[in-house]
Tab-separated table of C-alpha atoms in Angstrom:
chain	number	residue	atom	x	y	z
A	1	SER	CA	117.162	77.898	95.026
A	2	GLN	CA	116.155	80.828	92.866
A	3	GLN	CA	113.486	82.821	94.616
A	4	GLY	CA	111.921	86.234	94.402
A	5	GLU	CA	111.137	87.681	97.769
A	6	GLU	CA	109.320	90.963	98.052
A	7	ASP	CA	109.271	93.434	100.846
A	8	PRO	CA	107.411	94.879	102.489
A	9	GLN	CA	104.730	92.209	102.743
A	10	ALA	CA	102.111	94.915	103.058
A	11	LEU	CA	102.143	98.622	102.316
A	12	SER	CA	99.427	101.174	102.979
A	13	ILE	CA	99.680	104.693	101.549
A	14	GLN	CA	97.523	107.662	100.678
A	15	GLU	CA	96.435	108.451	97.157
A	16	GLY	CA	99.005	110.624	95.441
A	17	GLU	CA	101.955	109.208	97.349
A	18	ASN	CA	104.624	107.038	95.789
A	19	ALA	CA	104.833	103.325	96.560
A	20	THR	CA	108.105	101.429	96.507
A	21	MET	CA	108.276	97.661	96.625
A	22	ASN	CA	111.450	95.618	96.668
A	23	CYS	CA	112.338	92.170	95.464
A	24	SER	CA	115.403	90.073	96.172
A	25	TYR	CA	116.459	86.851	94.538
A	26	LYS	CA	119.204	84.326	95.067
A	27	THR	CA	120.647	83.125	91.772
A	28	SER	CA	121.598	84.702	88.451
A	29	ILE	CA	118.670	85.510	86.211
A	30	ASN	CA	117.827	86.310	82.619
A	31	ASN	CA	114.872	88.579	83.277
A	32	LEU	CA	112.870	89.946	86.158
A	33	GLN	CA	109.227	90.812	85.785
A	34	TRP	CA	106.648	92.485	87.921
A	35	TYR	CA	103.037	91.371	87.991
A	36	ARG	CA	99.943	92.741	89.591
A	37	GLN	CA	97.055	90.716	90.994
A	38	ASN	CA	93.768	92.169	92.100
A	39	SER	CA	92.162	90.201	94.881
A	40	GLY	CA	91.220	86.726	93.678
A	41	ARG	CA	91.921	87.576	90.060
A	42	GLY	CA	94.534	86.773	87.444
A	43	LEU	CA	98.073	88.012	87.055
A	44	VAL	CA	98.630	91.074	84.930
A	45	HIS	CA	102.088	91.622	83.483
A	46	LEU	CA	103.394	95.096	84.289
A	47	ILE	CA	106.980	95.328	83.178
A	48	LEU	CA	110.012	93.207	82.335
A	49	ILE	CA	113.612	94.168	82.887
A	50	ARG	CA	116.465	92.172	81.410
A	51	SER	CA	119.561	91.288	83.399
A	52	ASN	CA	121.677	93.716	81.363
A	53	GLU	CA	119.322	96.620	82.055
A	54	ARG	CA	119.436	98.808	85.135
A	55	GLU	CA	116.255	100.827	84.912
A	56	LYS	CA	113.040	100.802	82.958
A	57	HIS	CA	109.992	103.032	82.872
A	58	SER	CA	106.422	102.430	81.837
A	59	GLY	CA	103.919	105.177	82.555
A	60	ARG	CA	103.857	105.669	86.327
A	61	LEU	CA	106.003	102.592	86.880
A	62	ARG	CA	109.737	102.622	87.350
A	63	VAL	CA	111.707	99.437	87.823
A	64	THR	CA	115.342	99.170	88.784
A	65	LEU	CA	117.552	96.119	88.796
A	66	ASP	CA	120.811	95.694	90.667
A	67	THR	CA	122.285	92.350	89.687
A	68	SER	CA	125.236	92.778	92.041
A	69	LYS	CA	122.814	92.914	94.971
A	70	LYS	CA	120.331	90.544	93.322
A	71	SER	CA	117.533	92.981	93.933
A	72	SER	CA	114.910	94.985	92.102
A	73	SER	CA	112.507	97.722	93.051
A	74	LEU	CA	109.156	98.763	91.657
A	75	LEU	CA	108.140	102.361	92.131
A	76	ILE	CA	104.586	103.470	91.447
A	77	THR	CA	104.376	107.236	91.347
A	78	ALA	CA	101.319	109.331	92.142
A	79	SER	CA	99.396	106.289	93.332
A	80	ARG	CA	95.667	105.924	92.852
A	81	ALA	CA	93.081	103.915	94.742
A	82	ALA	CA	92.852	101.683	91.661
A	83	ASP	CA	96.487	100.652	92.212
A	84	THR	CA	95.345	98.675	95.266
A	85	ALA	CA	96.468	95.104	94.529
A	86	SER	CA	99.192	92.583	95.260
A	87	TYR	CA	102.432	92.997	93.357
A	88	PHE	CA	104.761	90.099	92.604
A	89	CYS	CA	108.194	89.871	91.142
A	90	ALA	CA	109.061	86.839	89.052
A	91	THR	CA	112.417	85.742	87.753
A	92	ASP	CA	113.589	83.377	85.080
A	93	LYS	CA	117.016	82.018	84.369
A	94	GLY	CA	118.785	80.479	81.441
A	95	GLY	CA	117.953	76.899	80.622
A	96	SER	CA	114.517	77.043	82.199
A	97	GLU	CA	111.200	78.388	80.987
A	98	LYS	CA	109.584	78.686	84.368
A	99	LEU	CA	108.974	81.850	86.295
A	100	VAL	CA	109.750	81.832	89.999
A	101	PHE	CA	107.454	84.137	91.923
A	102	GLY	CA	107.855	85.840	95.261
A	103	LYS	CA	105.116	86.000	97.897
A	104	GLY	CA	104.188	89.506	96.905
A	105	THR	CA	103.547	92.894	98.432
A	106	LYS	CA	99.962	93.787	99.206
A	107	LEU	CA	99.537	97.473	98.392
A	108	THR	CA	96.584	99.454	99.704
A	109	VAL	CA	96.090	102.966	98.394
A	110	ASN	CA	93.642	104.896	100.519
A	111	PRO	CA	91.530	107.547	98.805
B	1	GLU	CA	93.654	92.952	73.474
B	2	PRO	CA	94.017	89.156	73.163
B	3	GLU	CA	93.209	87.201	76.295
B	4	VAL	CA	93.820	83.796	77.769
B	5	THR	CA	90.459	82.372	78.763
B	6	GLN	CA	90.002	79.857	81.553
B	7	THR	CA	86.926	77.853	82.426
B	8	PRO	CA	85.346	77.294	84.819
B	9	SER	CA	86.151	80.236	87.059
B	10	HIS	CA	85.349	78.169	90.136
B	11	GLN	CA	85.054	74.405	90.550
B	12	VAL	CA	84.166	72.426	93.638
B	13	THR	CA	84.924	68.726	93.597
B	14	GLN	CA	84.902	65.793	95.949
B	15	MET	CA	88.226	64.374	97.060
B	16	GLY	CA	89.243	61.521	94.786
B	17	GLN	CA	87.358	62.845	91.778
B	18	GLU	CA	88.971	63.774	88.499
B	19	VAL	CA	88.877	67.378	87.338
B	20	ILE	CA	89.751	68.986	84.051
B	21	LEU	CA	90.627	72.643	83.949
B	22	ARG	CA	90.344	74.281	80.570
B	23	CYS	CA	92.230	77.087	78.936
B	24	VAL	CA	92.100	78.790	75.570
B	25	PRO	CA	95.503	80.383	74.976
B	26	ILE	CA	96.128	83.302	72.665
B	27	SER	CA	95.811	82.010	69.137
B	28	ASN	CA	99.305	82.684	67.783
B	29	HIS	CA	101.130	81.649	70.945
B	30	LEU	CA	103.212	78.496	70.897
B	31	TYR	CA	104.166	77.974	74.547
B	32	PHE	CA	101.685	77.066	77.228
B	33	TYR	CA	101.944	76.892	80.990
B	34	TRP	CA	100.078	75.996	84.135
B	35	TYR	CA	100.799	77.622	87.476
B	36	ARG	CA	98.978	77.346	90.762
B	37	GLN	CA	98.586	79.522	93.829
B	38	ILE	CA	97.511	78.022	97.110
B	39	LEU	CA	95.661	80.612	99.158
B	40	GLY	CA	98.091	83.038	100.742
B	41	GLN	CA	101.122	81.445	99.136
B	42	LYS	CA	103.373	82.017	96.145
B	43	VAL	CA	102.436	81.370	92.567
B	44	GLU	CA	104.148	78.087	91.676
B	45	PHE	CA	105.126	76.699	88.306
B	46	LEU	CA	103.579	73.369	87.375
B	47	VAL	CA	104.360	72.630	83.746
B	48	SER	CA	105.289	74.056	80.373
B	49	PHE	CA	104.140	72.630	77.055
B	50	TYR	CA	105.460	73.166	73.557
B	51	ASN	CA	105.077	71.333	70.285
B	52	ASN	CA	102.588	68.914	71.813
B	53	GLU	CA	104.800	67.758	74.607
B	54	ILE	CA	105.843	68.722	78.096
B	55	SER	CA	109.035	70.751	77.967
B	56	GLU	CA	109.497	71.273	81.693
B	57	LYS	CA	107.665	70.294	84.853
B	58	SER	CA	108.047	70.890	88.555
B	59	GLU	CA	108.167	68.349	91.354
B	60	ILE	CA	104.552	69.261	92.103
B	61	PHE	CA	103.510	67.920	88.710
B	62	ASP	CA	103.394	64.244	89.624
B	63	ASP	CA	101.558	61.329	88.029
B	64	GLN	CA	98.225	62.704	89.191
B	65	PHE	CA	98.586	65.600	86.772
B	66	SER	CA	98.489	65.600	83.003
B	67	VAL	CA	98.180	68.206	80.282
B	68	GLU	CA	96.810	67.999	76.809
B	69	ARG	CA	96.200	70.161	73.798
B	70	PRO	CA	93.370	68.146	72.283
B	71	ASP	CA	92.726	70.493	69.390
B	72	GLY	CA	94.124	73.683	67.955
B	73	SER	CA	92.702	75.940	70.620
B	74	ASN	CA	92.267	74.281	74.022
B	75	PHE	CA	94.920	73.464	76.604
B	76	THR	CA	93.790	71.359	79.545
B	77	LEU	CA	95.103	70.363	82.950
B	78	LYS	CA	93.736	67.134	84.375
B	79	ILE	CA	94.052	66.083	87.981
B	80	ARG	CA	93.210	62.398	88.161
B	81	SER	CA	92.322	61.911	91.803
B	82	THR	CA	92.060	65.180	93.644
B	83	LYS	CA	93.333	65.680	97.162
B	84	LEU	CA	92.429	68.364	99.666
B	85	GLU	CA	95.837	69.964	99.135
B	86	ASP	CA	95.073	70.451	95.440
B	87	SER	CA	92.732	73.258	96.436
B	88	ALA	CA	94.240	76.343	94.832
B	89	MET	CA	93.873	78.894	92.092
B	90	TYR	CA	95.164	77.448	88.835
B	91	PHE	CA	96.459	79.829	86.211
B	92	CYS	CA	97.019	79.084	82.577
B	93	ALA	CA	99.467	81.206	80.600
B	94	SER	CA	100.715	81.353	77.068
B	95	SER	CA	103.551	83.095	75.315
B	96	ALA	CA	104.824	83.573	71.797
B	97	ASN	CA	108.345	82.583	72.830
B	98	SER	CA	110.098	80.533	75.472
B	99	ARG	CA	112.309	83.168	76.998
B	100	GLY	CA	110.210	83.584	80.118
B	101	TYR	CA	108.714	86.829	78.966
B	102	GLY	CA	105.722	87.836	76.954
B	103	TYR	CA	103.505	85.726	79.165
B	104	THR	CA	99.785	86.370	79.238
B	105	PHE	CA	97.984	84.809	82.165
B	106	GLY	CA	94.359	83.845	82.350
B	107	SER	CA	92.173	84.967	85.233
B	108	GLY	CA	92.376	81.555	86.860
B	109	THR	CA	90.193	78.680	88.016
B	110	ARG	CA	89.625	78.409	91.727
B	111	LEU	CA	89.561	74.704	92.565
B	112	THR	CA	88.095	73.687	95.896
B	113	VAL	CA	88.429	70.042	96.915
B	114	VAL	CA	86.084	68.981	99.703
C-alpha cells in the first residue's frame, strides 16, 4: 500500500542547526507534501513537490524528491525554537483524492 | 488568510451516543475532506466530498459515519453510535481543486468517547 514513512521518529537539535527529516513511500505518486503540526493542533501545509520536480525551496525549507528511490527529504536551515513541532509527509497518487500520511518526525529545537 | 474553522475544539461523549462535528470550509473551496488522527498514530483519510456527494471514502468510513453539507457554508461529520475506538482528533480540510494539493486543514476537534 502507498505509505509515507518518516525518519527519524524524533530529532533533537540546538537552535541554529539544520534539521533533516526523511520520508519514504512505496508506490508511484503525483505529489508529495510536507505538513507541520504543533502539539495537539491542526496541520499546517508547508510545501508541495510534484513527482516531476527534484527540489523545491520555500524560505528556510528545502525539499528534495527522488522518485527512483521513492524518498523525500525536508531540510530546515538555521532552526529556531519555534520550529519545534511534528513534521509529516503526505503523498497522493493519480485516481485518488486522498492524502496518505506518515507517522511523522517529532522535532525539538532547543534554545 | 482564509481559515477552515472547526467546532467544537473538544467534545466528550458517552459510548453509543451520536456526535456531530462541524466545519466551515474556506468559502470558495469546492472539495471537502475529513481525516482523523488517533493519539500517537498517523493521520488517516476518512472521506472526500464534492458536488454534494461522497467522492471517495476509506474502509474506516463505515455505516456509522455520514457527512453532509446542509447549507452553503457548513460541512459536518456525524458518527451515529460512538465507540471507544472513535476517540481521536478529527480534522476537516478543504481545497479549491481535487489534485491532492492546496489543502487547508482546520485545527481539529478532539473527540473523547467514554
